[in-house]
CSV table of C-alpha atoms and ligand atoms in Angstrom, one decimal:
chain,number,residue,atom,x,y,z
A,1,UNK,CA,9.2,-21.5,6.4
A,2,UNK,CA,12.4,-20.0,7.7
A,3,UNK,CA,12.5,-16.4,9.3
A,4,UNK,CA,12.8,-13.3,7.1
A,5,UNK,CA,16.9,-13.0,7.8
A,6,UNK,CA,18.4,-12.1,4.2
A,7,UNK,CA,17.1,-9.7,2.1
A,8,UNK,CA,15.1,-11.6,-0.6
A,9,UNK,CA,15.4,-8.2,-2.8
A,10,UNK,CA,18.9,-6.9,-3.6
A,11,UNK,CA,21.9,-7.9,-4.9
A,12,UNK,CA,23.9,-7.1,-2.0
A,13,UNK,CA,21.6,-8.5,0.6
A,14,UNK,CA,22.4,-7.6,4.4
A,15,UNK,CA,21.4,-10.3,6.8
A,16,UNK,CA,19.6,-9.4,9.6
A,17,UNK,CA,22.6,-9.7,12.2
A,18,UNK,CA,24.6,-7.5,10.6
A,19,UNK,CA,21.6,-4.6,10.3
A,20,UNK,CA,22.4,-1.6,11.9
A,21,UNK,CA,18.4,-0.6,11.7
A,22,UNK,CA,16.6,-3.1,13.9
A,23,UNK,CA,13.6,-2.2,16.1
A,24,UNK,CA,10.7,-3.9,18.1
A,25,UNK,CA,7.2,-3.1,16.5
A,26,UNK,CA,3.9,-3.5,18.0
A,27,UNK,CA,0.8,-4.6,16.2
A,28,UNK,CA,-1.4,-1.4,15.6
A,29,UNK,CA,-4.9,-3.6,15.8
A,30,UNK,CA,-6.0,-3.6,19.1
A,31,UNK,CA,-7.1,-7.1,19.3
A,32,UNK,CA,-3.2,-7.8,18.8
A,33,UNK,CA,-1.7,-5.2,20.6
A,34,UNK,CA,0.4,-6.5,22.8
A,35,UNK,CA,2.4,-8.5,19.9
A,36,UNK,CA,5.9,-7.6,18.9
A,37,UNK,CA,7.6,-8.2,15.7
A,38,UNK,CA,11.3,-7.5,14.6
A,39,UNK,CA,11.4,-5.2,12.0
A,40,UNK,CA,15.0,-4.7,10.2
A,41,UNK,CA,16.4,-2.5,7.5
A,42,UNK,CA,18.8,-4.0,4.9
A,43,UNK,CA,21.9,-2.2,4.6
A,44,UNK,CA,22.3,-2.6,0.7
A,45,UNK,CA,19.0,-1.3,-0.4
A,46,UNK,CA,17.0,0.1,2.5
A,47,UNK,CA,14.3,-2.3,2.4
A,48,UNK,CA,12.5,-3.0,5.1
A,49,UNK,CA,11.8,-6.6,6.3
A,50,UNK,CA,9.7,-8.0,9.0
A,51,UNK,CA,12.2,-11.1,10.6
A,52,UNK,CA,9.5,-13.5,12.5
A,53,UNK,CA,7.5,-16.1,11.0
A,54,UNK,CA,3.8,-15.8,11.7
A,55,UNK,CA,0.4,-17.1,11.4
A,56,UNK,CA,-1.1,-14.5,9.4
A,57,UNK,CA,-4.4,-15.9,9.2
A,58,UNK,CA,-5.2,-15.2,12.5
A,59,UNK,CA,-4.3,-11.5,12.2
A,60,UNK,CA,-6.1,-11.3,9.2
A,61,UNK,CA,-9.0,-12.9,10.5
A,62,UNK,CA,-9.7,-9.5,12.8
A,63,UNK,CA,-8.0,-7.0,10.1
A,64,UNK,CA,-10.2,-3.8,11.0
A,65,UNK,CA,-9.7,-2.3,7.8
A,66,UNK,CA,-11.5,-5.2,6.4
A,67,UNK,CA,-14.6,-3.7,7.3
A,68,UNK,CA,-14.1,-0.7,5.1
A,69,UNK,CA,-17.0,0.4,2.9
A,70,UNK,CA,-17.6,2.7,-0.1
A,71,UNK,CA,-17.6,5.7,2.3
A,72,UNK,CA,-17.1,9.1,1.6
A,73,UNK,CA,-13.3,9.1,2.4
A,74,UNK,CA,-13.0,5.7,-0.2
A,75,UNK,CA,-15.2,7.7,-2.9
A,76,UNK,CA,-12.4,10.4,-2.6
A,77,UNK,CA,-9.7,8.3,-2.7
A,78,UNK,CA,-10.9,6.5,-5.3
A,79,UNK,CA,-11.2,9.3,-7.7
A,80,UNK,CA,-8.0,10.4,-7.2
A,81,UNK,CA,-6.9,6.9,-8.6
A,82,UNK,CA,-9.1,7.1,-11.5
A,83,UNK,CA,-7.6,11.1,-11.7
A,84,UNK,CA,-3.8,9.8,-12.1
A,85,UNK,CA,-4.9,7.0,-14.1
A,86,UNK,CA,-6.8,9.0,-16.8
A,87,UNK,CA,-3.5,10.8,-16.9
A,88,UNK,CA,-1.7,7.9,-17.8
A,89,UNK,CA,-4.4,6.5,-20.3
A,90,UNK,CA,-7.0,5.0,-18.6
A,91,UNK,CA,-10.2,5.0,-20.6
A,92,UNK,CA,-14.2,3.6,-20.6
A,93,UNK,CA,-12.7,0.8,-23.0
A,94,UNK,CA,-9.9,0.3,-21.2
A,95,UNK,CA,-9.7,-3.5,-19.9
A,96,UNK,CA,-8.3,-2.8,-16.2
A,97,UNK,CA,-7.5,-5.8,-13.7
A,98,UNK,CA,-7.3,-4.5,-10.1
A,99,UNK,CA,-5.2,-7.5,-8.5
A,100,UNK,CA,-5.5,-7.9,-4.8
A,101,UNK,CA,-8.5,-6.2,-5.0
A,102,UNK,CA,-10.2,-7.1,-1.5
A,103,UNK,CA,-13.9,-7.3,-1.3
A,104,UNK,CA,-13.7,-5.1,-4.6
A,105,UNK,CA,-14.4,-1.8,-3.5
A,106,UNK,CA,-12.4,0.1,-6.2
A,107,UNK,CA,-13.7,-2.5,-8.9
A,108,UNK,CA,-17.6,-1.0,-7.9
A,109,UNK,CA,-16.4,2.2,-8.2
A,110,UNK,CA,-15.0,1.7,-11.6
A,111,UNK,CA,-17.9,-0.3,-12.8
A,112,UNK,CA,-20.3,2.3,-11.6
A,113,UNK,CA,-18.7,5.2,-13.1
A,114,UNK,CA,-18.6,3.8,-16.2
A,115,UNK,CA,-15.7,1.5,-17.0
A,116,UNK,CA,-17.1,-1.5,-18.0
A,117,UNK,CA,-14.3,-3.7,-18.5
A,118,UNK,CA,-12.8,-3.3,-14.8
A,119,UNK,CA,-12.4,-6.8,-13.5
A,120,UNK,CA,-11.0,-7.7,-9.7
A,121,UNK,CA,-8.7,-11.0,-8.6
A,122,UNK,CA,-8.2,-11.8,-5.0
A,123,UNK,CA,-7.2,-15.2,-4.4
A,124,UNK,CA,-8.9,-14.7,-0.6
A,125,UNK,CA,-12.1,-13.2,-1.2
A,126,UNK,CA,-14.2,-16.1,-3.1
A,127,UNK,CA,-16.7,-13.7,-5.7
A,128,UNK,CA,-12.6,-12.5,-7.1
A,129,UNK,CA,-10.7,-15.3,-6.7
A,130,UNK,CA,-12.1,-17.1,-9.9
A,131,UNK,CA,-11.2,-14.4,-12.2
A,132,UNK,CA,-9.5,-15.7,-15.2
A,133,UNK,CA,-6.4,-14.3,-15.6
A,134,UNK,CA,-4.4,-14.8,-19.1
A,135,UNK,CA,-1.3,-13.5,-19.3
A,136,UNK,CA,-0.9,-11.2,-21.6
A,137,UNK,CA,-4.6,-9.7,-21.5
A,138,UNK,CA,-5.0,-6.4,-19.9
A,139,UNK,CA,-4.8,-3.2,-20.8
A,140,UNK,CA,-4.1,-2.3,-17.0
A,141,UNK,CA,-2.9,-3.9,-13.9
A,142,UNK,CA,-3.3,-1.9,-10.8
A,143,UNK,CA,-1.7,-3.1,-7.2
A,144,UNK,CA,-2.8,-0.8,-4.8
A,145,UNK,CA,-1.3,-1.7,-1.1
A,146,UNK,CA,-0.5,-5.7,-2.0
A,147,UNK,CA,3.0,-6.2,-2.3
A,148,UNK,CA,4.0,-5.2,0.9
A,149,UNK,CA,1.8,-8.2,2.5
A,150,UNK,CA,3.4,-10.7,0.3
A,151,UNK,CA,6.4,-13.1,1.0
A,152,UNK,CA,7.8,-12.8,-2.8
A,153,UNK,CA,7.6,-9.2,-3.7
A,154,UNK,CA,10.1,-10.7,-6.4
A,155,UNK,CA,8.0,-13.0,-8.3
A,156,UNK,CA,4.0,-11.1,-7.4
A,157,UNK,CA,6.1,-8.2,-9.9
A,158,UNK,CA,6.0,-11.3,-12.4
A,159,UNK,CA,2.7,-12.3,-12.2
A,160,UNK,CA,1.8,-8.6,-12.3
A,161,UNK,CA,3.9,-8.1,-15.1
A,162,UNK,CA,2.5,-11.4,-17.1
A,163,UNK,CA,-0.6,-10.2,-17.2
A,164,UNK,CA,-0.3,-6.9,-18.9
A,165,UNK,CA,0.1,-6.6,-22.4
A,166,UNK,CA,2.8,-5.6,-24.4
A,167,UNK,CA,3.3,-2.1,-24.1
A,168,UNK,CA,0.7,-1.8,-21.6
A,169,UNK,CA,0.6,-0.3,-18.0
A,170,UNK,CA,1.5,-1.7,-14.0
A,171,UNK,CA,0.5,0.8,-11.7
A,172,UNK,CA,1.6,-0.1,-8.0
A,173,UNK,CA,0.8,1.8,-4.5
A,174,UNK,CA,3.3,1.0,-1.8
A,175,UNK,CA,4.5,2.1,1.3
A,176,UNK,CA,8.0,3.1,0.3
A,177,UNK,CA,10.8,2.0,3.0
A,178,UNK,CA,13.2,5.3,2.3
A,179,UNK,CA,11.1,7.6,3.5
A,180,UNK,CA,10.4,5.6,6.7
A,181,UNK,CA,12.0,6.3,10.2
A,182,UNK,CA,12.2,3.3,11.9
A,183,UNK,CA,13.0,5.2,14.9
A,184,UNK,CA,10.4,7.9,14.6
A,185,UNK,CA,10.2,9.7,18.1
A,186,UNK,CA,6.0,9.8,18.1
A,187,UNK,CA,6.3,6.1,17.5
A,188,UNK,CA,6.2,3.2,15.0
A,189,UNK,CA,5.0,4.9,11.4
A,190,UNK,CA,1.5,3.7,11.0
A,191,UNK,CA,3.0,2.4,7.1
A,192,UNK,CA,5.2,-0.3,9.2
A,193,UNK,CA,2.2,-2.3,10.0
A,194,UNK,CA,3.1,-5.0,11.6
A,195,UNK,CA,3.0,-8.4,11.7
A,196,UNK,CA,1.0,-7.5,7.9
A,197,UNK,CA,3.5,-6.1,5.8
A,198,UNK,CA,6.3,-8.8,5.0
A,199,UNK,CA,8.8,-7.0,3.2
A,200,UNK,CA,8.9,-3.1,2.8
A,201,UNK,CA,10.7,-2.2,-0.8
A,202,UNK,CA,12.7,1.1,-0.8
A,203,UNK,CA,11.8,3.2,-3.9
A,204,UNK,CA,15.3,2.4,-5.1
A,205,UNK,CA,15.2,-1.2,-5.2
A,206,UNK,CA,11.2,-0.7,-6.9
A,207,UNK,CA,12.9,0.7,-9.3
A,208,UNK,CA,15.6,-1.7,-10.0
A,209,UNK,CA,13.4,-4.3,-9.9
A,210,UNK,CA,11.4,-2.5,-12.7
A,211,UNK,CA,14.4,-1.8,-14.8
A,212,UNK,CA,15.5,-5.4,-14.5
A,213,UNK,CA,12.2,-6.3,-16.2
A,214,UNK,CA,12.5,-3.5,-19.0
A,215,UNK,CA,9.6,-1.8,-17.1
A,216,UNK,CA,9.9,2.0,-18.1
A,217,UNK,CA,8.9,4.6,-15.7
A,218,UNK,CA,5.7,6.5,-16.6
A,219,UNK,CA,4.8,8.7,-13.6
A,220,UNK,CA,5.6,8.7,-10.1
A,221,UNK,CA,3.3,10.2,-7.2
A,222,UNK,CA,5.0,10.3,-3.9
A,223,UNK,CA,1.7,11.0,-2.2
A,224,UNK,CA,-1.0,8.8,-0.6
A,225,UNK,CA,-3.7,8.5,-3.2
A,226,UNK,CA,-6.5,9.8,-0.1
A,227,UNK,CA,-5.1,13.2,0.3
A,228,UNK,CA,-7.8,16.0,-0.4
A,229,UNK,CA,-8.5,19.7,0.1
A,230,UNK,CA,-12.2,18.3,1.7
A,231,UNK,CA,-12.0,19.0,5.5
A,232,UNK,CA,-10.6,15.7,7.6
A,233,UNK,CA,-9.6,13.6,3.9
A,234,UNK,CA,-6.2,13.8,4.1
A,235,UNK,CA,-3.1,11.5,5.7
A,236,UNK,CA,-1.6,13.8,7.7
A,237,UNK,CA,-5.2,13.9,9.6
A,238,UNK,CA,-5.8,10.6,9.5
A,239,UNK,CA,-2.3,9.6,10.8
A,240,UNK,CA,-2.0,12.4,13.3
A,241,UNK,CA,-5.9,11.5,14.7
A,242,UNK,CA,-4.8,7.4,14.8
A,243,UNK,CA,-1.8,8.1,16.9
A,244,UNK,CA,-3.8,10.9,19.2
A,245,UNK,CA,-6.2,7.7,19.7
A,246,UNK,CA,-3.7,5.2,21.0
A,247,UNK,CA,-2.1,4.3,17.5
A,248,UNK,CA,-4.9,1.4,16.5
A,249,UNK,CA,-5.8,1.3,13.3
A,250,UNK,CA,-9.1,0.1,14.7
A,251,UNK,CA,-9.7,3.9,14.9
A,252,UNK,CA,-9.8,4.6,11.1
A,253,UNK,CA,-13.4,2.5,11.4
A,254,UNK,CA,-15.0,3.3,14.4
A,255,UNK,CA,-16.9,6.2,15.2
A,256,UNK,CA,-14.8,9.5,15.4
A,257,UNK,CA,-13.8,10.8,18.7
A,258,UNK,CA,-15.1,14.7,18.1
A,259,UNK,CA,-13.0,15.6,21.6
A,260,UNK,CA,-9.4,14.5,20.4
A,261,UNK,CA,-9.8,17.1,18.1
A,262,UNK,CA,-11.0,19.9,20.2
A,263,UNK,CA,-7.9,18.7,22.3
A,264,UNK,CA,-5.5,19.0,20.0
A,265,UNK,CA,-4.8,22.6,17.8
A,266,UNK,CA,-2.6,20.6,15.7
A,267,UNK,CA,-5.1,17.7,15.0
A,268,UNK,CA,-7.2,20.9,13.9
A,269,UNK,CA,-5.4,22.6,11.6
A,270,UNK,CA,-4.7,19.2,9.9
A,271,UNK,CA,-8.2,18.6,9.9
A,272,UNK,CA,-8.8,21.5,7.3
A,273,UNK,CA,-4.9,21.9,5.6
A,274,UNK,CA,-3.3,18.4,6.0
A,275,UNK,CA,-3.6,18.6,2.6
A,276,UNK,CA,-0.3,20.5,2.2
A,277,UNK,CA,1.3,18.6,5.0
A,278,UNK,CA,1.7,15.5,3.3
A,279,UNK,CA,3.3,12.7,5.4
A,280,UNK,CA,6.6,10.8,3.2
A,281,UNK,CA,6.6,7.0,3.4
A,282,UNK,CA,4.2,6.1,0.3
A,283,UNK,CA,4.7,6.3,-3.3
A,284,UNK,CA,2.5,5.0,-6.6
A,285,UNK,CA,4.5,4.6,-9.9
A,286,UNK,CA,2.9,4.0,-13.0
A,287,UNK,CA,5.0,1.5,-15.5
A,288,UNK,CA,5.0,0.7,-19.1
A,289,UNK,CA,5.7,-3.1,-20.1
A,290,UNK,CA,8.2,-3.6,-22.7
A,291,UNK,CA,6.6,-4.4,-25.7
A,292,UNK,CA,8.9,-7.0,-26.5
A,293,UNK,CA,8.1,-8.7,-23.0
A,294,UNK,CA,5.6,-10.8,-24.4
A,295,UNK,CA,7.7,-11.4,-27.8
A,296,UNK,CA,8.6,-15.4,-28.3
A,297,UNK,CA,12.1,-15.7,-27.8
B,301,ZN,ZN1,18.4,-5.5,0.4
């Protein structure tokens, strides 16, 4: 597979010779630490795009975040997702595919609050990789976090699309690449994540993208879905105690280091009012699917 040098998402693409955005990122898993990757911004639409080939199963392999559980901090999360999809029409009867779904932590969640019909695919994880998926079936597809890892952002928005019926809804969580400084003076943004996310859309080309499928634009949160008034469950924490640590992600697993905190007034007052700090760089639009998608021609 060649190297990630043209934009594979606008119309204009930049290559990456010509990018006036380029910058040396180091993995943030400390097994991997001391391995850099090229990460460039496309001049036309502001994506981001990670330029080496890699072998990502290795990374993978020793992804810390793998090891996450149903925790407090996920329960929270995870109810704000089921918040801003009740908003949008999510109901017990609704038939609700969460693709990409890991080891299915959200999918339990649903399940055991009530939504029967929540199903999971990950092509990685073997109990959701032999969901069946007909196109054309679900009342909801969520993406939370996926399209960023993958080498087509292009066509994964088709399959996600495909499988949503007609006039039904896409929800996708992303990292969005507008808000994100590649040259951020405390270092590397922690939604760069590198050598894992591929290809970092900008919310502008999201939206293209959408509108050149006749997806219509239902909500938009520009928030990470974690945030909470609950002491320490909130990004800005989380972000500002993972850099105090070194800037592993590793850290978001392991036990919490009770002295960074004392250390650091700032890391405090996040602690109990990140919640109206919110870091930029993330954004979760909800889409309806043209009713005529799924229309023979
Ligand atoms: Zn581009």
């Amino acid at each position: 597979m060649p190297e990630n040098t043209v934009c594979n998402l606008c119309d204009s693409p930049e290559t990456y010779s010509k990018s006036s955005e380029q910058r040396q990122v180091a993995c943030h898993v400390r097994k991997f630490q001391n391995d850099n990757f090229t990460v460039w911004r496309c001049g036309g639409c502001q994506s981001l795009h990670s330029k080496e080939v890699v072998d990502l199963d290795s990374y993978y392999a020793d992804y810390p975040l793998k090891k996450h559980t149903l925790d407090f901090h996920a329960k929270i999360g995870y109810r704000n997702r089921i918040k801003l999809l009740t908003r949008c029409g999510l109901s017990k009867d609704t038939k609700i595919l969460d693709y990409g779904c890991g080891n299915g932590l959200f999918v339990t969640f649903l399940q055991s609050n009530g939504y029967a019909f929540a199903n999971g695919f990950d092509p990685y994880i073997p109990e959701y990789a032999g969901t069946p998926l007909e196109p054309g079936s679900f009342d909801i597809v969520t993406s939370y976090d996926v399209i960023e890892h993958v080498d087509n952002p292009k066509s994964y928005l088709e399959t996600l699309i495909s499988l949503v019926k007609p006039g039904g809804l896409l929800v996708l969580g992303t990292p969005n690449a507008e808000e994100i400084d590649l040259f951020d003076p405390d270092g590397p943004p922690v939604e760069l994540s590198q050598p894992y996310h591929r290809h970092i859309l900008s919310a502008r080309t999201l939206f293209k993208l959408a509108e050149d499928k006749a997806l219509e634009v239902v909500d938009v949160y520009r928030r990470f879905y974690f945030d909470s008034l609950l002491p320490l469950v909130n990004t800005r924490c989380m972000w500002t105690y993972i850099r105090s640590t070194g800037g592993m992600i590793d850290a978001a697993v392991e036990p919490i280091q009770w002295g960074v905190f004392l250390k650091s007034p700032r890391l405090l007052l996040y602690a109990f009012l990140g919640y109206f700090y919110p870091p930029k760089g993330n954004i979760l639009v909800t889409f309806r699917v043209g009713r005529s998608q799924a229309v023979p021609e």
